[in-house]
Every structure is written in C-alpha cells, then in structure tokens.
Amino acid sequence: MTTSSNQKTGAAWALLSLAVGSFGIGMTEFVVMGLLPNIGSDLLPSLWQLRQEDAIYQAGWLISLYALGVVVGAPTIAGAVAKYPRHRVMIGLALALTVFNALTFLAPTFEWVAASRFLAGLPHGAYFGIGALVAADVLGPGRRAKGVAFVLTGLTVANVVGVPLGTYLGQQLGWRAAFMVVAGIFAAATVLITFFVPEHPGDPSRTLRAELKVFRIGQVWLALGVGAIGFGGFFAVYSYVAPLVTEVAGSPEWAVPIVLVLMGIGMTVGNLVGGHLADVDLKRTLIGGLVALAAVLALLAITAQWIWALAFFVFAVGFVASALSPTIQTRLMDVAEDNQSIAAALNHSALNIGNSLGAFLGGVVIAAGWGFGAPAWVGVGLALAGLVLATASLILERRRVPAAVRGVRRDRPAR
C-alpha cells in the first residue's frame, strides 16, 4: 500500500514538472498575440506612426517565426535524440527554452527579437512530443490520449493564467516583462524535471535517419495536413484577438486580458474533454471537431461587434480547438507505426505550421483593408479545408482495410 502510494506521488510530481514546462511554452507562444500593438509601437516606431495596421502586421511575423522554429526543430531534434534517455533530453530542452526566452527579454532590436523567437521555437515540439511519451509511460497503457492531454494541460492553463497575466504585465510594464517571467518559469521547470522526472530510457537503435522514414507513410502526411491547415483556423483568430476586441468590438485595452482568460478556460476544458472523447471514438471526434470549429468561427465573425458575443464565441473557439489537439496528436501516433518519438513531436510542427499560416493569412486580409474581423472568415476556410483532408484520410483507410481483408481471404486454402 505504501509502495503504491509512493508511486502515485512520484508520478504526480513527474507530471507536474512536465506541466510547468508546458505552461511556460503556452505562455511564450501565445503572449505575443495579446501584445502585438505594444511590440509594434516599441520596436517599429516609425512604421507605427505611419500606419498602425502595418506595424501590427509586421509584428505578427514574430508569431510566424516562432512557429517556423517549431516546424524545423520538432522533427530534427526529436529524431536526433530518440536514442538518448528521455529524462535527460527533457532537462536539456527545458534549459534551452530558458536561455532563448531570456534572449527575447534582452534583445535590443526587432531583428534580434525575431531571431530569438525562431530559436525559442526550436525545442517546443520535441519537448511536447517526448514529454507526451514520458507521461504515457507514467500513466500506463490504454490511456494515451489522456497522457497527451495531461502534458498539454500546462499549455491550456497558461492561456487561463499565464497569457492574460503576461499581457497585463506587458501593457503596464512593457512587453519585455512578460518574457522575463517566461524565462523564470522555464528555469523552475528545469529544476523540477531534474529532481522529479524518473529515468526513462531511449531506444539506442533509433537514429534520425530511421525516424525520418515516417515521412514515407501517406496517412502521416494527411494527419499532418489536418493539423497544419485545419488547426490554422484557430490561430487566424487567436493571433489577432487584441485588435478584434479593441477595434471591432470597440472595447478598452483592459478587456483584452479578460477575453484571453475566457479563451484559456475554453482551451483547458476542451483539452480535457477532447482527451476523453478521443479515447472513446477518435474518428468521430476528429470530424465533429472540425465541423464545430468552422461553425463557431463563422458565428464569431458575424457577431464580433458585440463584446458579449465576442467573449462567448472566443471561449467556444478555444474549447473546440483544444478538444481537437489531443485528437489530432493521437491520430498521428496511430498512423506513424513504430516511429512514435518523431510522430509525437511532428504534431507540434503541424500545429505551428497552422500557427504560422493562420497568423500570416490573418495579417494579409487585415493589411488588405478587409478589417480586423476578416481573420475569422479565413479561419472558417482553413477549418473546412482541414475537414476535407480528415475525411479523405478516413475514406482511404476504410478502403484499405477491406482490401487487406479480401487479400487474407484469398490466401486461405479452400476447405
């Protein structure tokens, strides 16, 4: 009884340590979105004086550069370190996140901040991917989606507490204050992981070359496409929440953190619900989630001029999108065969391609003069495109299984 109790306590501390790091990642990834006007006015003062929309659009490149770092770093780092002990890898990743976010805090110019955001994105996908595998080991078999969801819980809680708090600090003390806090969180995560995450051996037989064979699997590409395109609909809106609140709804700046809290609550609840639903019926959760995401984004676009409606549908967008996140990652792990390390990380490459794509296309329609509400319609289009890819993936899978069954039947000798 004592041994079982100690094991549960140890597991809880290990998962909490990983969640602190994912909290920091959620904060560093999303706090930029609430501070785009502050960053644009500080780092791009001349452009800000000429046209604020262009300054906000250029500041949005920081979102895309972070996402690009995730896309580049997730498969390369996860594949390269698959053979090493996972707890040691997690310590190294947390330390790298500490250093690169401290660089964002200290960087003197827009160009240096841009470089630091790219570097900060590099360990992101590997941290979540390998952390998800560690969490799955801790929770035991049959609870994969719940393990993925638990690691993501730190990220979603960051959107309830960390991002609104960082946004408020950035508005009051300057945007750099948010990244000073982020660097401190990663430093704490490094210490916690060092002491509380138990030894988790890697697979000495796995090499980067072997892991990269995952790209030969067609279903992997379709699953990545669902994350990159379908989930981009969420980021098209999230990237421009601040001007959506202040310019479209006409609310004061202090309302931005409140709306971000509501989105974070939606993300936290949706993540937990999505983990459960994915374990019950992954395919229906995937299709239903994409349909629901397109619907709530359209309703947000139609009603955004009323702050109460905006707040409600921002919550709904966060809920649906986060319900999809563990679903998409579990789907990717299902189709990746024995390439689990890189598959778990690749999901975050895909989601951050969605981050970059959504932020970019949202910025394009704003710069084109279509208004700050236009990114929501971009989101609808991206969610529907993701639905097409998910449907195609499931149809191809359904056709392949009967064909395989028929082949087995033909091979059986006649009785």
XYZ file of C-alpha atoms in Angstrom:
415
model
C 0.000 0.000 0.000
C 2.843 2.357 0.904
C 4.727 1.465 -2.278
C 1.634 2.130 -4.409
C 1.072 5.459 -2.667
C 4.701 6.465 -3.217
C 4.461 5.531 -6.898
C 1.351 7.674 -7.331
C 3.022 10.603 -5.570
C 6.135 10.233 -7.695
C 4.058 10.071 -10.868
C 2.121 13.175 -9.850
C 5.322 15.144 -9.263
C 6.780 13.960 -12.574
C 3.672 15.009 -14.493
C 3.517 18.324 -12.633
C 7.156 19.028 -13.517
C 6.448 18.417 -17.198
C 3.305 20.551 -16.996
C 5.283 23.511 -15.612
C 7.402 23.442 -18.760
C 4.338 23.170 -20.988
C 2.841 26.119 -19.053
C 5.929 28.141 -20.000
C 5.628 27.067 -23.632
C 1.965 28.077 -23.711
C 2.847 31.454 -22.290
C 5.795 32.168 -24.587
C 3.883 31.049 -27.686
C 0.649 32.933 -27.077
C 1.509 36.016 -25.015
C 2.886 37.706 -28.147
C -0.605 37.702 -29.620
C -2.026 39.931 -26.896
C 0.957 42.299 -27.088
C 1.239 42.885 -30.844
C 0.248 46.576 -30.573
C 2.755 47.112 -27.731
C 5.570 45.345 -29.586
C 4.789 47.170 -32.825
C 4.793 50.599 -31.206
C 8.031 49.891 -29.294
C 10.174 48.116 -31.889
C 8.722 49.675 -35.061
C 8.002 53.280 -34.005
C 8.362 54.859 -37.475
C 6.003 52.366 -39.085
C 3.612 52.721 -36.145
C 3.415 56.481 -36.740
C 2.684 55.983 -40.437
C 0.089 53.200 -40.197
C -0.664 51.105 -37.134
C -2.125 48.222 -39.145
C 1.188 47.736 -40.976
C 3.154 47.796 -37.702
C 0.853 45.158 -36.188
C 1.126 43.086 -39.370
C 4.937 43.183 -39.234
C 4.969 42.430 -35.506
C 2.876 39.376 -36.386
C 5.986 37.985 -38.100
C 7.229 37.148 -34.598
C 4.377 34.641 -34.317
C 5.268 33.112 -37.672
C 8.994 32.929 -36.858
C 8.323 31.121 -33.571
C 6.083 28.698 -35.427
C 8.775 28.190 -38.071
C 11.228 27.318 -35.298
C 8.813 24.655 -34.049
C 8.385 23.246 -37.557
C 12.156 22.974 -38.065
C 13.054 21.839 -34.554
C 10.362 19.257 -33.813
C 11.329 16.506 -36.287
C 15.073 17.162 -36.290
C 15.543 17.364 -32.519
C 13.068 14.580 -31.675
C 14.583 12.283 -34.292
C 18.163 13.061 -33.286
C 17.632 12.447 -29.544
C 15.331 9.382 -29.767
C 18.167 7.081 -28.671
C 19.032 9.072 -25.547
C 17.408 8.783 -22.085
C 14.235 10.810 -22.211
C 14.551 12.448 -18.786
C 17.960 13.860 -19.719
C 16.623 15.106 -23.039
C 13.783 16.887 -21.222
C 16.278 18.645 -18.930
C 18.255 19.866 -21.947
C 15.140 21.092 -23.736
C 13.899 22.992 -20.666
C 17.313 24.624 -20.271
C 17.368 25.676 -23.933
C 13.904 27.222 -23.559
C 15.169 29.189 -20.546
C 18.118 30.640 -22.467
C 16.260 31.525 -25.661
C 13.392 33.262 -23.863
C 15.881 35.237 -21.783
C 17.362 36.347 -25.120
C 13.932 37.664 -26.202
C 13.794 39.702 -22.994
C 17.276 41.166 -23.613
C 17.219 41.611 -27.416
C 17.578 45.320 -28.324
C 16.027 45.458 -31.823
C 13.181 43.932 -33.820
C 15.668 41.831 -35.812
C 17.238 40.361 -32.663
C 13.821 39.703 -31.130
C 12.807 37.962 -34.362
C 15.906 35.719 -34.215
C 15.261 34.885 -30.561
C 11.671 33.895 -31.314
C 12.837 31.466 -34.001
C 15.366 29.935 -31.574
C 12.767 29.708 -28.786
C 10.520 27.697 -31.101
C 13.136 25.027 -31.877
C 12.747 22.936 -28.646
C 8.950 23.341 -28.476
C 7.809 20.305 -30.465
C 10.445 17.953 -29.057
C 9.515 18.987 -25.504
C 5.840 18.199 -26.039
C 6.475 15.091 -28.117
C 8.949 13.408 -25.792
C 7.078 14.712 -22.750
C 3.912 13.037 -24.044
C 5.744 9.710 -24.292
C 7.051 10.093 -20.739
C 3.554 10.942 -19.483
C 2.108 7.915 -21.302
C 4.651 5.675 -19.560
C 3.755 7.184 -16.202
C 0.002 6.746 -16.707
C 0.256 3.238 -18.135
C -1.274 1.508 -21.188
C -4.712 2.319 -22.540
C -4.567 5.991 -21.575
C -2.529 7.509 -24.418
C -4.857 10.380 -25.253
C -5.227 11.229 -21.568
C -1.429 11.258 -21.247
C -1.140 13.594 -24.226
C -3.898 15.774 -22.783
C -2.170 15.971 -19.400
C 1.054 17.282 -20.906
C -0.999 19.795 -22.881
C -2.817 20.865 -19.700
C 0.061 23.168 -18.758
C -0.297 24.867 -22.131
C -4.033 25.362 -21.765
C -3.764 26.567 -18.156
C -1.205 29.070 -19.414
C -3.971 30.534 -21.532
C -6.132 30.979 -18.432
C -3.470 32.443 -16.149
C -0.112 32.982 -17.842
C -1.108 34.663 -21.094
C -3.604 37.143 -19.563
C -1.167 37.913 -16.742
C 1.698 38.311 -19.201
C -0.463 40.528 -21.396
C -1.377 42.700 -18.422
C 2.249 42.965 -17.280
C 3.303 43.759 -20.827
C 0.732 46.522 -21.088
C 1.690 48.025 -17.726
C 5.479 47.461 -17.525
C 6.462 46.990 -21.154
C 6.167 43.877 -23.286
C 9.618 42.602 -22.211
C 8.346 41.974 -18.674
C 6.259 39.071 -19.975
C 9.339 37.302 -21.315
C 11.275 37.861 -18.106
C 8.518 35.906 -16.340
C 8.591 33.208 -19.038
C 12.346 32.699 -18.650
C 11.856 32.291 -14.887
C 9.152 29.649 -15.430
C 11.439 27.604 -17.673
C 14.247 27.859 -15.130
C 11.874 26.435 -12.497
C 10.801 23.661 -14.903
C 14.439 22.718 -15.489
C 14.994 22.257 -11.758
C 11.742 20.307 -11.252
C 12.404 17.938 -14.158
C 15.924 17.314 -12.871
C 14.646 16.205 -9.477
C 11.257 14.617 -10.140
C 11.128 13.043 -13.617
C 12.414 9.455 -13.239
C 14.787 7.765 -15.643
C 13.181 6.908 -18.969
C 15.497 5.063 -21.358
C 15.567 5.942 -25.015
C 15.859 3.443 -27.852
C 19.555 3.023 -28.797
C 18.538 1.527 -32.145
C 16.702 4.652 -33.268
C 18.567 7.155 -35.433
C 17.463 10.348 -37.148
C 17.588 8.538 -40.485
C 15.375 5.739 -39.170
C 12.922 8.168 -37.590
C 12.596 10.185 -40.805
C 11.165 7.112 -42.548
C 7.866 8.206 -41.043
C 7.520 10.588 -43.995
C 7.098 7.623 -46.326
C 3.683 6.919 -44.810
C 0.893 8.620 -46.751
C -1.515 8.735 -43.814
C 1.088 10.648 -41.797
C 1.045 13.422 -44.398
C -2.748 13.595 -44.276
C -2.728 13.753 -40.468
C -0.110 16.500 -40.575
C -2.238 18.357 -43.116
C -5.251 18.253 -40.801
C -3.181 19.841 -38.031
C -1.409 22.360 -40.235
C -4.434 23.567 -42.193
C -7.496 22.746 -40.106
C -5.976 23.963 -36.846
C -4.736 27.087 -38.637
C -8.298 28.352 -38.406
C -7.881 28.719 -34.659
C -4.652 30.689 -34.981
C -6.091 33.018 -37.600
C -8.325 34.374 -34.841
C -6.096 33.938 -31.798
C -3.250 35.894 -33.409
C -5.415 38.997 -33.637
C -7.545 38.826 -30.510
C -6.237 42.187 -29.235
C -7.372 44.294 -32.232
C -10.548 42.201 -32.512
C -11.502 43.291 -29.001
C -10.395 46.921 -29.236
C -11.157 47.764 -32.874
C -14.109 45.546 -33.858
C -15.953 45.366 -30.532
C -14.789 48.864 -29.506
C -13.803 47.758 -26.007
C -10.958 49.256 -23.937
C -7.480 47.675 -23.817
C -8.060 46.241 -20.336
C -10.730 43.957 -21.801
C -8.129 42.059 -23.840
C -6.758 40.007 -20.895
C -10.312 39.172 -19.815
C -11.163 37.798 -23.257
C -7.882 35.861 -23.239
C -8.844 34.325 -19.876
C -12.147 33.163 -21.366
C -10.358 31.622 -24.334
C -7.914 29.942 -21.947
C -10.740 28.478 -19.874
C -12.314 27.147 -23.051
C -8.978 25.624 -24.082
C -8.420 23.984 -20.692
C -11.875 22.398 -20.561
C -11.771 21.451 -24.235
C -8.387 19.754 -23.874
C -9.642 17.502 -21.079
C -12.909 16.722 -22.874
C -11.056 16.081 -26.135
C -8.689 13.618 -24.474
C -11.670 11.639 -23.155
C -13.625 11.749 -26.419
C -10.586 10.708 -28.452
C -10.173 7.609 -26.292
C -13.874 6.796 -26.815
C -14.119 7.426 -30.587
C -11.197 9.195 -32.196
C -12.566 9.391 -35.743
C -15.925 10.918 -34.827
C -14.189 13.382 -32.505
C -11.873 14.444 -35.341
C -14.628 15.017 -37.912
C -17.102 16.538 -35.458
C -14.444 18.822 -34.017
C -13.512 20.300 -37.399
C -17.178 20.888 -38.289
C -17.730 22.576 -34.931
C -14.599 24.718 -35.323
C -15.772 26.076 -38.687
C -19.218 26.793 -37.223
C -18.056 28.720 -34.140
C -15.526 30.723 -36.183
C -18.319 31.786 -38.562
C -20.538 32.795 -35.646
C -17.640 34.770 -34.150
C -17.140 36.634 -37.418
C -20.850 37.522 -37.627
C -21.256 38.726 -34.021
C -17.811 40.155 -33.110
C -19.048 43.753 -32.925
C -20.859 42.908 -29.681
C -18.350 42.279 -26.890
C -20.557 39.784 -25.029
C -20.976 37.688 -28.186
C -17.292 38.001 -28.989
C -16.376 36.783 -25.499
C -18.729 33.791 -25.741
C -17.559 32.644 -29.160
C -13.890 33.192 -28.308
C -14.496 30.773 -25.415
C -16.186 28.356 -27.842
C -13.326 28.594 -30.351
C -10.816 27.800 -27.588
C -12.911 24.856 -26.389
C -13.349 23.234 -29.794
C -9.775 23.823 -30.952
C -8.268 22.333 -27.794
C -10.584 19.332 -27.979
C -9.080 18.704 -31.406
C -5.458 18.960 -30.250
C -5.059 15.605 -28.416
C -7.299 14.029 -31.056
C -5.007 15.079 -33.895
C -1.885 14.016 -31.997
C -3.320 10.590 -31.148
C -4.382 10.113 -34.776
C -0.854 10.912 -35.898
C 0.619 8.419 -33.419
C -1.857 5.784 -34.663
C -0.712 6.048 -38.280
C 3.031 6.507 -37.608
C 3.650 2.795 -36.910
C 6.849 2.387 -34.829
C 8.077 5.975 -35.266
C 6.473 7.234 -32.054
C 9.110 9.742 -30.881
C 9.119 11.764 -34.053
C 5.356 11.344 -34.570
C 4.568 12.825 -31.165
C 6.770 15.823 -31.972
C 5.590 16.223 -35.570
C 2.110 17.065 -34.362
C 3.513 20.283 -32.956
C 5.259 21.015 -36.244
C 1.900 20.670 -37.934
C 0.069 22.816 -35.401
C 2.697 25.506 -35.691
C 2.532 25.477 -39.457
C -1.118 26.201 -38.709
C 0.022 28.916 -36.307
C 2.230 30.496 -38.961
C -0.328 30.047 -41.746
C -3.210 31.407 -39.702
C -1.217 34.401 -38.448
C 0.089 35.141 -41.946
C -3.247 34.896 -43.761
C -4.994 36.828 -40.990
C -2.389 39.565 -41.344
C -2.790 39.587 -45.134
C -6.532 40.263 -45.007
C -6.009 42.955 -42.365
C -3.275 44.658 -44.425
C -5.568 44.432 -47.478
C -8.060 46.635 -45.646
C -10.726 43.999 -45.027
C -10.860 44.793 -41.320
C -9.815 43.111 -38.086
C -12.799 40.761 -38.228
C -11.711 39.222 -41.534
C -9.269 36.686 -39.995
C -12.253 34.816 -38.537
C -13.501 34.120 -42.081
C -10.002 32.973 -43.005
C -10.306 30.591 -40.063
C -13.580 29.174 -41.396
C -11.940 28.389 -44.734
C -8.951 26.707 -43.093
C -11.137 24.592 -40.795
C -13.207 23.387 -43.748
C -10.044 22.546 -45.701
C -8.857 20.501 -42.711
C -12.217 18.714 -42.688
C -11.722 17.715 -46.336
C -8.299 16.254 -45.535
C -9.571 14.374 -42.472
C -12.472 12.919 -44.444
C -10.147 11.837 -47.259
C -7.812 10.181 -44.752
C -10.601 8.140 -43.161
C -12.084 7.141 -46.535
C -8.699 5.905 -47.778
C -8.176 3.991 -44.550
C -11.611 2.373 -44.808
C -10.926 1.259 -48.379
C -7.523 -0.141 -47.469
C -8.794 -2.345 -44.623
C -11.404 -4.277 -46.687
C -8.792 -4.761 -49.419
C -6.409 -6.237 -46.882
C -9.173 -8.470 -45.531
C -10.006 -9.656 -49.032
C -6.347 -10.461 -49.615
C -6.237 -12.556 -46.459
C -9.360 -14.434 -47.522
C -7.921 -15.174 -50.991
C -4.768 -16.579 -49.346
C -6.752 -19.048 -47.236
C -6.888 -22.598 -48.675
C -10.254 -23.907 -49.758
C -11.915 -26.332 -47.399
